[in-house]
Coordinates of C-alpha atoms and ligand atoms in Angstrom, one line a residue:
X1 CA 2.7 3.4 -33.4
X2 CA 5.9 2.5 -35.7
X3 CA 7.7 5.6 -35.1
X4 CA 8.3 4.3 -31.5
X5 CA 9.7 0.8 -32.6
X6 CA 12.0 1.6 -35.2
X7 CA 13.8 -1.5 -37.0
X8 CA 16.3 -3.2 -35.2
X9 CA 19.7 -1.9 -36.0
X10 CA 21.7 -4.2 -38.2
X11 CA 24.2 -4.8 -35.5
X12 CA 21.7 -6.1 -32.9
X13 CA 20.2 -8.5 -35.8
X14 CA 23.8 -9.5 -36.5
X15 CA 24.9 -10.3 -32.8
X16 CA 21.6 -11.6 -32.5
X17 CA 22.3 -14.0 -35.0
X18 CA 25.6 -14.6 -33.7
X19 CA 24.3 -15.7 -30.3
X20 CA 21.7 -18.1 -31.9
X21 CA 24.1 -19.8 -33.5
X22 CA 26.4 -20.2 -30.9
X23 CA 23.2 -21.6 -28.7
X24 CA 23.0 -24.3 -31.2
X25 CA 26.5 -25.8 -30.4
X26 CA 25.9 -27.9 -26.8
X27 CA 29.0 -26.8 -26.0
X28 CA 28.3 -22.9 -25.7
X29 CA 25.5 -24.2 -23.0
X30 CA 27.7 -27.0 -21.0
X31 CA 28.2 -25.3 -17.3
X32 CA 29.7 -28.3 -15.9
X33 CA 33.2 -28.1 -18.0
X34 CA 33.4 -24.5 -17.8
X35 CA 33.2 -24.8 -13.6
X36 CA 35.3 -27.8 -13.6
X37 CA 38.2 -26.4 -15.8
X38 CA 38.3 -22.2 -14.7
X39 CA 39.2 -22.0 -11.0
X40 CA 38.4 -18.1 -11.4
X41 CA 35.0 -18.3 -12.3
X42 CA 33.7 -17.1 -9.4
X43 CA 35.6 -13.8 -9.6
X44 CA 35.3 -13.4 -13.5
X45 CA 31.9 -14.0 -13.4
X46 CA 30.0 -12.3 -10.4
X47 CA 29.6 -8.3 -9.9
X48 CA 28.7 -6.4 -7.3
X49 CA 26.8 -3.0 -7.0
X50 CA 24.2 -1.3 -4.0
X51 CA 25.4 -3.7 -1.4
X52 CA 24.7 -7.1 -3.4
X53 CA 26.8 -9.4 -5.1
X54 CA 25.3 -11.2 -8.5
X55 CA 27.3 -14.7 -9.5
X56 CA 27.0 -15.9 -13.1
X57 CA 29.7 -18.2 -12.4
X58 CA 27.3 -21.2 -12.6
X59 CA 25.5 -20.2 -16.1
X60 CA 27.2 -21.3 -19.4
X61 CA 29.3 -17.7 -19.8
X62 CA 32.7 -17.3 -20.9
X63 CA 34.6 -14.6 -22.6
X64 CA 33.1 -15.0 -25.7
X65 CA 29.6 -15.5 -24.9
X66 CA 29.9 -12.2 -22.5
X67 CA 31.3 -10.4 -25.1
X68 CA 28.6 -11.2 -27.9
X69 CA 26.0 -10.6 -25.1
X70 CA 27.6 -7.0 -24.0
X71 CA 28.0 -6.4 -27.5
X72 CA 23.9 -7.3 -27.8
X73 CA 23.6 -4.7 -25.0
X74 CA 25.5 -2.2 -26.7
X75 CA 23.8 -2.7 -30.1
X76 CA 20.3 -2.2 -28.4
X77 CA 21.1 0.5 -26.7
X78 CA 19.8 -1.0 -23.3
X79 CA 21.2 1.6 -21.0
X80 CA 19.9 4.2 -23.4
X81 CA 16.8 2.9 -23.0
X82 CA 16.8 2.9 -19.2
X83 CA 17.9 6.2 -19.0
X84 CA 15.2 7.6 -21.0
X85 CA 12.7 5.4 -18.7
X86 CA 14.3 7.0 -16.0
X87 CA 14.3 11.0 -17.7
X88 CA 10.0 10.3 -17.7
X89 CA 9.9 10.1 -21.3
X90 CA 7.0 7.9 -22.5
X91 CA 8.1 4.2 -22.8
X92 CA 4.8 3.2 -22.8
X93 CA 3.3 4.4 -25.9
X94 CA 0.1 2.5 -25.8
X95 CA -0.9 4.1 -22.9
X96 CA 0.9 7.0 -23.7
X97 CA 2.8 7.0 -20.3
X98 CA 6.0 7.3 -18.9
X99 CA 7.1 4.6 -16.3
X100 CA 8.9 6.5 -13.4
X101 CA 8.4 4.2 -10.4
X102 CA 12.3 5.4 -10.1
X103 CA 11.0 9.0 -9.3
X104 CA 8.9 7.4 -6.4
X105 CA 11.9 6.8 -5.0
X106 CA 14.3 9.7 -5.6
X107 CA 15.5 11.7 -2.9
X108 CA 13.2 14.9 -2.2
X109 CA 14.9 17.5 -4.8
X110 CA 15.5 15.4 -8.0
X111 CA 13.5 17.5 -10.0
X112 CA 12.3 14.6 -12.3
X113 CA 9.2 15.4 -14.7
X114 CA 7.2 13.2 -16.6
X115 CA 5.9 13.4 -19.8
X116 CA 2.6 13.2 -20.7
X117 CA -0.1 13.6 -23.4
X118 CA -0.6 17.1 -22.5
X119 CA 3.2 17.9 -22.3
X120 CA 5.8 17.4 -19.2
X121 CA 4.8 17.7 -15.6
X122 CA 6.7 17.8 -12.4
X123 CA 6.6 14.1 -11.0
X124 CA 9.2 15.1 -8.4
X125 CA 7.0 17.7 -7.0
X126 CA 4.0 15.2 -6.6
X127 CA 6.1 12.5 -5.0
X128 CA 7.6 14.9 -2.6
X129 CA 3.8 16.3 -1.4
X130 CA 2.4 13.1 -1.3
X131 CA 5.4 11.1 0.8
X132 CA 6.0 14.5 2.9
X133 CA 2.3 14.0 3.5
X134 CA 2.4 9.9 4.4
X135 CA 5.4 10.5 6.3
X136 CA 3.4 12.8 8.5
X137 CA 0.3 10.3 8.5
X138 CA 2.6 7.3 9.4
X139 CA 4.0 8.9 12.4
X140 CA 1.0 10.0 13.8
X141 CA -0.3 7.2 13.6
X142 CA 2.4 5.8 15.6
X143 CA 3.2 8.4 18.1
X144 CA -0.7 8.2 18.3
X145 CA -1.5 11.8 18.0
X146 CA -3.6 10.1 15.3
X147 CA -5.7 7.4 16.7
X148 CA -8.8 5.4 16.4
X149 CA -12.3 6.8 16.4
X150 CA -12.6 6.2 20.2
X151 CA -9.3 8.0 20.5
X152 CA -7.0 4.9 21.2
X153 CA -3.6 3.4 19.3
X154 CA -4.3 1.5 16.1
X155 CA -3.1 -1.8 16.4
X156 CA -3.4 -3.1 13.2
X157 CA -3.6 -2.4 9.4
X158 CA -5.4 -4.0 6.7
X159 CA -4.3 -3.4 3.3
X160 CA -7.2 -4.0 0.7
X161 CA -5.4 -4.4 -3.0
X162 CA -4.6 -7.1 -5.7
X163 CA -1.6 -7.5 -7.8
X164 CA 0.8 -4.5 -7.5
X165 CA -1.4 -3.1 -4.8
X166 CA -0.7 -5.9 -2.9
X167 CA 2.0 -7.8 -3.5
X168 CA 4.9 -5.4 -3.3
X169 CA 3.7 -4.4 0.0
X170 CA 3.0 -7.7 1.2
X171 CA 6.4 -8.9 0.3
X172 CA 8.3 -6.2 2.0
X173 CA 6.2 -6.0 4.8
X174 CA 6.9 -10.0 5.7
X175 CA 10.6 -9.5 4.7
X176 CA 11.0 -7.0 7.2
X177 CA 9.6 -9.0 9.8
X178 CA 12.5 -9.0 12.3
X179 CA 12.2 -5.2 12.8
X180 CA 9.8 -4.4 15.8
X181 CA 6.3 -4.3 14.7
X182 CA 4.4 -1.0 14.9
X183 CA 1.2 -2.4 13.5
X184 CA 0.0 -5.6 12.9
X185 CA -0.2 -6.0 8.8
X186 CA -3.3 -7.9 7.4
X187 CA -3.1 -8.2 3.3
X188 CA -6.5 -9.1 1.0
X189 CA -6.3 -9.3 -2.1
X190 CA -8.9 -11.8 -3.5
X191 CA -12.4 -11.3 -3.9
X192 CA -12.5 -15.2 -2.4
X193 CA -15.0 -14.4 0.9
X194 CA -13.2 -16.9 2.9
X195 CA -10.1 -15.2 2.8
X196 CA -12.0 -11.7 3.7
X197 CA -14.2 -13.3 6.1
X198 CA -10.9 -15.0 8.4
X199 CA -8.9 -11.7 7.9
X200 CA -12.3 -9.9 9.5
X201 CA -12.5 -12.5 11.9
X202 CA -9.0 -11.7 13.5
X203 CA -9.5 -8.4 13.9
X204 CA -11.0 -6.0 15.9
X205 CA -12.4 -3.5 13.7
X206 CA -12.2 -0.5 16.8
X207 CA -8.5 -0.9 16.2
X208 CA -8.1 -1.7 12.9
X209 CA -7.0 0.9 9.9
X210 CA -8.1 0.2 6.7
X211 CA -5.9 0.6 3.5
X212 CA -8.0 1.3 -0.1
X213 CA -4.9 0.7 -2.1
X214 CA -5.8 0.8 -5.4
X215 CA -3.8 2.8 -8.2
X216 CA -7.2 3.1 -10.5
X217 CA -9.7 2.9 -7.7
X218 CA -11.9 0.8 -9.8
X219 CA -10.2 -2.6 -9.8
X220 CA -13.4 -5.2 -9.2
X221 CA -12.2 -7.2 -6.4
X222 CA -10.9 -4.4 -4.2
X223 CA -14.1 -2.1 -4.6
X224 CA -16.0 -4.8 -3.6
X225 CA -13.6 -5.7 -0.7
X226 CA -13.5 -2.8 0.2
X227 CA -17.3 -2.1 0.6
X228 CA -17.3 -5.2 2.5
X229 CA -14.8 -3.7 5.0
X230 CA -16.5 -0.3 5.1
X231 CA -20.0 -2.0 6.2
X232 CA -17.9 -4.3 8.8
X233 CA -16.3 -0.4 10.0
X234 CA -19.9 0.6 10.4
X235 CA -21.5 -2.2 11.6
X236 CA -19.1 -1.9 14.4
X237 CA -18.4 1.9 14.9
X238 CA -21.3 3.7 13.1
X239 CA -20.9 5.3 9.3
X240 CA -19.2 8.9 10.8
X241 CA -16.6 7.2 12.5
X242 CA -16.0 4.2 10.2
X243 CA -14.3 6.9 8.2
X244 CA -11.7 7.4 10.9
X245 CA -10.5 4.2 10.3
X246 CA -10.7 4.8 5.9
X247 CA -7.3 5.9 4.2
X248 CA -7.0 5.5 0.4
X249 CA -3.6 5.3 -1.5
X250 CA -4.3 6.0 -5.3
X251 CA -3.8 7.6 -8.6
X252 CA -7.9 8.5 -8.8
X253 CA -8.3 11.1 -6.2
X254 CA -11.9 11.6 -7.8
X255 CA -13.0 8.2 -7.1
X256 CA -11.2 7.9 -3.6
X257 CA -13.6 10.7 -2.8
X258 CA -16.8 9.1 -4.5
X259 CA -16.1 6.4 -2.3
X260 CA -16.2 8.4 1.1
X261 CA -12.5 8.8 1.9
X262 CA -12.0 12.3 3.7
X263 CA -9.5 14.1 1.0
X264 CA -6.9 14.2 4.1
X265 CA -6.7 10.7 4.0
X266 CA -6.3 10.2 0.4
X267 CA -2.8 9.6 -0.6
X268 CA -2.0 9.8 -3.8
X269 CA 1.0 9.0 -6.8
X270 CA 0.9 9.5 -10.7
X271 CA -0.5 7.9 -13.4
X272 CA 3.2 7.1 -14.5
X273 CA 3.6 5.0 -11.8
X274 CA 2.7 1.3 -12.9
X275 CA 0.7 -0.7 -10.5
X276 CA 3.3 -3.7 -10.3
X277 CA 6.1 -0.8 -9.9
X278 CA 4.0 0.8 -6.9
X279 CA 5.7 -0.6 -3.9
X280 CA 7.6 2.9 -3.7
X281 CA 4.7 5.2 -3.4
X282 CA 2.1 5.6 -1.1
X283 CA 1.2 2.1 -2.1
X284 CA 3.4 1.5 0.3
X285 CA 2.2 2.6 3.2
X286 CA 1.3 -0.6 5.1
X287 CA 4.9 -1.1 4.9
X288 CA 5.7 1.5 6.9
X289 CA 3.0 1.4 9.2
X290 CA 3.6 -1.9 10.0
X291 CA 7.3 -1.8 10.1
X292 CA 8.1 2.3 10.6
X293 CA 9.2 5.0 8.5
X294 CA 12.6 4.2 8.8
X295 CA 12.3 0.7 7.1
X296 CA 10.3 2.6 4.1
X297 CA 12.9 5.2 3.6
X298 CA 15.4 2.4 3.9
X299 CA 13.8 0.5 0.8
X300 CA 13.5 3.6 -1.1
X301 CA 17.3 4.3 -0.4
X302 CA 18.3 0.7 -1.4
X303 CA 16.0 0.8 -4.6
X304 CA 17.7 4.5 -5.7
X305 CA 21.4 3.1 -4.7
X306 CA 20.4 0.1 -7.5
X307 CA 18.9 3.0 -10.2
X308 CA 22.1 5.3 -9.5
X309 CA 23.9 1.7 -10.2
X310 CA 22.1 0.9 -13.2
X311 CA 22.5 3.5 -15.2
X312 CA 26.1 4.7 -14.1
X313 CA 28.5 0.8 -13.7
X314 CA 30.3 0.0 -16.6
X315 CA 28.4 -2.9 -18.6
X316 CA 30.8 -5.7 -17.2
X317 CA 29.8 -4.7 -13.9
X318 CA 26.1 -3.8 -14.1
X319 CA 23.8 -6.0 -12.0
X320 CA 20.7 -5.3 -13.7
X321 CA 22.3 -5.5 -17.3
X322 CA 24.2 -8.6 -16.5
X323 CA 21.3 -10.3 -15.1
X324 CA 19.0 -9.2 -18.4
X325 CA 21.4 -10.8 -20.5
X326 CA 22.0 -14.0 -18.8
X327 CA 18.2 -14.4 -18.3
X328 CA 17.8 -13.4 -22.1
X329 CA 20.5 -15.7 -23.5
X330 CA 18.3 -18.8 -21.3
X331 CA 14.8 -17.6 -22.4
X332 CA 14.9 -16.4 -25.8
X333 CA 18.3 -18.1 -27.3
X334 CA 18.6 -21.3 -25.4
X335 CA 14.5 -21.4 -25.5
X336 CA 14.2 -22.5 -21.4
X337 CA 10.9 -21.5 -21.3
X338 CA 10.5 -21.7 -17.1
X339 CA 12.7 -19.5 -14.2
X340 CA 12.6 -20.5 -10.9
X341 CA 12.9 -17.9 -8.2
X342 CA 14.5 -19.7 -4.8
X343 CA 15.1 -17.3 -2.1
X344 CA 16.5 -19.1 0.7
X345 CA 14.8 -17.1 3.5
X346 CA 11.6 -17.8 4.4
X347 CA 11.0 -13.7 5.0
X348 CA 11.2 -13.9 1.2
X349 CA 8.2 -16.4 0.8
X350 CA 6.6 -13.7 -1.6
X351 CA 9.0 -13.2 -3.6
X352 CA 8.3 -15.6 -6.4
X353 CA 4.8 -14.4 -6.5
X354 CA 5.7 -10.4 -7.0
X355 CA 8.4 -11.2 -9.3
X356 CA 5.6 -13.5 -11.2
X357 CA 3.8 -10.2 -11.8
X358 CA 6.9 -8.0 -12.6
X359 CA 7.8 -10.4 -14.6
X360 CA 4.8 -12.2 -16.6
X361 CA 2.7 -9.1 -16.6
X362 CA 5.5 -7.0 -17.8
X363 CA 7.0 -9.0 -20.8
X364 CA 4.8 -11.6 -21.1
X365 CA 4.1 -10.2 -24.7
X366 CA 3.9 -11.4 -28.1
X367 CA 4.0 -8.6 -30.3
X368 CA 6.9 -5.7 -30.4
X369 CA 6.3 -2.3 -30.0
X370 CA 4.5 -1.3 -33.5
X371 CA 2.3 -4.3 -32.8
X372 CA 4.4 -7.0 -34.9
X373 CA 4.3 -10.6 -33.9
X374 CA 8.0 -11.2 -32.5
X375 CA 9.9 -13.8 -33.6
X376 CA 11.4 -15.2 -30.2
X377 CA 10.4 -16.5 -26.9
X378 CA 9.8 -13.1 -24.5
X379 CA 9.2 -13.8 -20.7
X380 CA 9.3 -17.3 -19.4
X381 CA 7.1 -18.6 -17.0
X382 CA 8.2 -17.5 -13.3
X383 CA 7.8 -20.0 -10.3
X384 CA 9.6 -20.5 -6.8
X385 CA 9.4 -21.2 -3.2
X386 CA 11.6 -20.5 -0.4
X387 CA 14.7 -23.3 -0.1
X388 CA 14.9 -25.9 1.5
X389 CA 10.8 -26.5 1.3
X390 CA 11.7 -26.4 -2.9
X391 CA 14.6 -29.3 -2.8
X392 CA 11.4 -31.4 -1.5
X393 CA 8.8 -30.3 -3.5
X394 CA 10.0 -29.5 -7.3
X395 CA 13.6 -29.3 -7.4
X396 CA 13.4 -33.2 -8.7
X397 CA 12.5 -32.1 -11.7
X398 CA 14.6 -29.4 -12.1
X399 CA 17.5 -31.7 -11.7
X400 CA 16.7 -34.7 -13.5
X401 CA 13.4 -33.8 -15.7
X402 CA 13.6 -33.4 -19.4
X403 CA 13.4 -29.4 -19.4
X404 CA 16.3 -27.0 -18.5
X405 CA 15.0 -24.6 -16.1
X406 CA 17.3 -22.1 -14.8
X407 CA 17.4 -20.9 -10.9
X408 CA 17.9 -17.2 -9.4
X409 CA 18.9 -18.3 -5.7
X410 CA 18.9 -15.4 -3.3
X411 CA 20.9 -16.2 -0.4
X412 CA 21.5 -13.7 3.0
X413 CA 24.6 -14.2 4.5
X414 CA 23.8 -13.1 7.9
X415 CA 20.3 -13.8 9.5
X416 CA 18.1 -12.1 12.0
X417 CA 18.3 -14.6 14.8
X418 CA 20.5 -16.8 16.6
X419 CA 20.2 -20.4 15.4
X420 CA 24.1 -20.7 13.6
X421 CA 23.7 -24.2 12.7
X422 CA 20.2 -23.9 11.1
X423 CA 21.6 -20.8 8.9
X424 CA 24.8 -22.9 8.0
X425 CA 22.3 -26.1 6.9
X426 CA 20.5 -23.5 4.9
X427 CA 23.4 -21.7 3.1
X428 CA 25.0 -25.3 2.8
X429 CA 21.6 -26.6 0.7
X430 CA 21.6 -23.6 -1.2
X431 CA 25.2 -23.7 -2.4
X432 CA 24.6 -27.8 -3.0
X433 CA 21.7 -27.2 -5.0
X434 CA 23.9 -24.8 -7.1
X435 CA 26.5 -27.4 -7.5
X436 CA 24.2 -30.2 -8.0
X437 CA 22.5 -28.5 -10.8
X438 CA 25.6 -27.5 -12.9
X439 CA 27.9 -30.5 -12.1
X440 CA 25.3 -33.4 -12.0
X441 CA 26.3 -36.8 -12.1
X442 CA 27.3 -38.9 -15.1
X443 CA 26.1 -42.4 -15.3
X444 CA 29.5 -43.7 -14.9
X445 CA 30.0 -41.7 -11.8
X446 CA 26.4 -43.0 -10.5
X447 CA 27.4 -46.8 -11.4
X448 CA 30.8 -46.2 -9.7
X449 CA 29.2 -44.6 -6.3
X450 CA 26.8 -47.4 -6.5
X451 CA 29.2 -50.1 -6.7
X452 CA 31.8 -48.7 -3.9
X453 CA 28.4 -48.6 -1.7
X454 CA 27.4 -52.2 -2.4
X455 CA 24.5 -51.0 -3.8
X456 CA 22.4 -51.8 -7.2
X457 CA 24.5 -50.4 -10.0
X458 CA 21.7 -51.4 -12.5
X459 CA 19.8 -48.4 -10.7
X460 CA 22.6 -46.0 -12.2
X461 CA 20.5 -44.4 -15.1
X462 CA 17.8 -43.2 -12.1
X463 CA 20.8 -41.7 -10.3
X464 CA 22.2 -39.7 -13.1
X465 CA 22.0 -36.0 -13.1
X466 CA 22.7 -34.7 -16.5
X467 CA 24.2 -31.2 -14.7
X468 CA 24.7 -28.4 -17.1
X469 CA 21.6 -26.7 -15.5
X470 CA 22.2 -23.2 -15.0
X471 CA 21.6 -21.2 -11.5
X472 CA 22.3 -17.4 -10.9
X473 CA 23.4 -16.7 -7.3
X474 CA 22.4 -13.4 -5.6
X475 CA 23.7 -12.3 -2.4
X476 CA 22.7 -10.1 0.4
X477 CA 24.8 -9.0 3.4
X478 CA 21.2 -9.1 5.3
X479 CA 17.5 -9.0 4.7
X480 CA 17.1 -5.2 5.8
X481 CA 15.2 -2.6 4.2
X482 CA 17.9 -1.0 2.0
X483 CA 19.2 -4.6 0.3
X484 CA 15.8 -5.6 0.2
X485 CA 15.0 -2.3 -1.9
X486 CA 18.4 -3.1 -3.7
X487 CA 17.2 -6.4 -4.6
X488 CA 13.8 -5.2 -5.9
X489 CA 15.0 -2.7 -8.0
X490 CA 17.1 -5.2 -9.5
X491 CA 14.6 -7.0 -11.0
X492 CA 12.8 -4.1 -12.1
X493 CA 15.4 -2.7 -14.1
X494 CA 16.3 -6.4 -15.3
X495 CA 12.8 -6.4 -16.9
X496 CA 13.0 -3.1 -18.3
X497 CA 16.2 -4.0 -20.1
X498 CA 14.6 -7.0 -21.4
X499 CA 12.1 -5.2 -23.0
X500 CA 13.9 -2.9 -24.0
X501 CA 16.1 -5.9 -26.0
X502 CA 13.0 -7.8 -27.2
X503 CA 11.8 -4.1 -28.6
X504 CA 8.1 -4.7 -26.4
X505 CA 6.5 -2.8 -24.2
X506 CA 7.2 -3.9 -20.3
X507 CA 4.4 -1.4 -19.1
X508 CA 1.1 -1.9 -20.3
X509 CA -1.0 -5.0 -19.2
X510 CA -3.6 -5.5 -22.4
X511 CA -4.0 -9.3 -21.3
X512 CA -5.6 -9.1 -18.3
X513 CA -8.4 -7.2 -20.1
X514 CA -10.4 -9.7 -22.0
X515 CA -11.3 -11.8 -18.7
X516 CA -12.2 -8.8 -16.7
X517 CA -14.8 -8.1 -19.6
X518 CA -15.8 -11.6 -20.2
X519 CA -16.2 -11.7 -15.8
X520 CA -19.2 -9.1 -16.4
X521 CA -22.1 -10.8 -17.9
X522 CA -21.1 -14.1 -15.8
X523 CA -21.6 -12.2 -13.1
X524 CA -25.1 -11.4 -14.4
X525 CA -25.5 -15.2 -15.5
X526 CA -24.9 -16.3 -12.1
X527 CA -27.1 -13.8 -10.1
X528 CA -29.8 -14.6 -12.3
X529 CA -29.2 -17.9 -12.8
X530 CA -30.0 -17.1 -16.9
X531 CA -27.1 -18.0 -18.6
X532 CA -28.5 -16.5 -22.3
X533 CA -25.9 -15.4 -24.3
X534 CA -23.0 -17.4 -22.9
X535 CA -20.6 -19.8 -24.8
X536 CA -21.9 -23.2 -24.1
X537 CA -19.3 -24.1 -22.0
X538 CA -19.9 -20.8 -19.9
X539 CA -23.9 -21.7 -20.3
X540 CA -23.3 -25.1 -18.8
X541 CA -21.0 -24.0 -16.0
X542 CA -23.7 -22.1 -14.6
X543 CA -26.3 -24.4 -14.9
X544 CA -24.2 -26.6 -13.3
X545 CA -23.0 -24.5 -10.3
X546 CA -27.0 -23.4 -9.9
X547 CA -27.4 -27.2 -9.4
X548 CA -24.8 -27.8 -7.0
X549 CA -25.0 -24.9 -4.6
Ligands
F6P601 O1 -5.2 -6.2 -13.6 C1 -4.1 -6.2 -13.7 C2 -3.6 -4.7 -12.8 O2 -4.1 -3.7 -13.1 C3 -2.2 -5.0 -12.5 O3 -1.5 -4.2 -13.2 C4 -2.6 -3.9 -11.1 O4 -1.4 -4.2 -10.4 C5 -4.0 -4.8 -10.6 O5 -4.6 -5.1 -11.3 C6 -4.5 -3.6 -9.4 O6 -4.9 -2.8 -10.0 P1 -5.3 -1.4 -8.7 O7 -3.8 -0.8 -8.0 O8 -5.7 -0.2 -10.0 O9 -6.3 -1.6 -8.4

């Protein structure tokens, strides 16, 4: 597909080379001195949009570095690429698809079309039809015009889906936990029977609505779990009544019908919504059922606000662009190969998992759009955990380990509880981590401190913090649907902008296919106990497992 990957412009290559040369100078990566010398760093290197504030003052950014990064964005026409994506052009050439998750959250009347192999389709018409159907269904469940087979209100919703059909809805449902719950929500992604069995044990089939959430409606784990759960429902209610407890969220309507889901219970979305970007489509049904339609609509509105910001805000104040540039400086130019996601709010516990799929499945690529190996590191390893828990587990390594691991720290200004002291301690800890990572503590400082306290000065090397470790702060006024939507859309656009910069495809995921294929003969071998044809390690494992079981 060389036509979809023209060589980078000379300007792009030149700025990239300039940035690489800059990164070779330790002073350019310095954070500590910049923070100490520039009292205006916060206003200078922070920006706001869609209700969020992005603070880059604890990175190595200075005016010269920012100018180079913005020049890179311009040379690579990053915002142009995002506009083409949002206009519905095919931006996923290996699957000949558009990536129009933005259409899924656009307001009615947006008139967005999607380019397909067969020409242009009316994306907004499909979004609006299915969104109206889903809304009517959700409201019907809430006002009990849609009930269980025995005519009582549904009490629980069970979402069966994996990857993007699980992580986004699970994250949003949990993040909005302080909204009065309408239905209790449970999520099962894994094919591991322990999780499914434990979940079913805690649910009453007579009061549970089951959503089979799968874009493809072929994902092995989801289909196996769906069959188990359908049998669970049928066992309790009978086959006919079980159907009244099932709905499907999918881009493959035919497969859902073949599974036995009633057509009026199938909520569809377009092929041009990628799995990991599908929260905004009918895949978000569990959020709406659990937290209310208004919450789901608020989520979409926040994401839309970020969409508008992303393509209209000036570069220097454009949150997704600034975040993409800072992350690219870290991952590709400085070579920091991991990136921590530290939400200081336990309601965002699933944010790191959602972000892992978004970043690592989108941009964990080693060839460019034309299939040529890239010559620089692409997406880093993303990991994380809410603070302050993370401080008592892995932050030791981030402060004193041999690797520099930049962190994104998410803070919510106003909590949804009355425990003011808890919240202040939480915020103080987050800010302290940023300060400690950036400023560190020199050996001389550690020695002086030990001497002042009458402690052993020989411990100074162990109490030294190198500092110069960047962190990026993202502030939300509250964790409400609107700001959550804006936060997730910020990351989606950041990922797309980085892909455009790296000239890779953020919207395919061929890397998951080989394992899926290899699982098939292994399933057979485990079932029959016959390892013929397997590689020696797999054959040995099959024999061992048969012996141990
Ligand atoms: O295997 C990877 C993947 O395709 C993800 O991209 C996707 O989110 C997940 O599987 C689930 O896919 P589906 O929604 O089609 O079941």
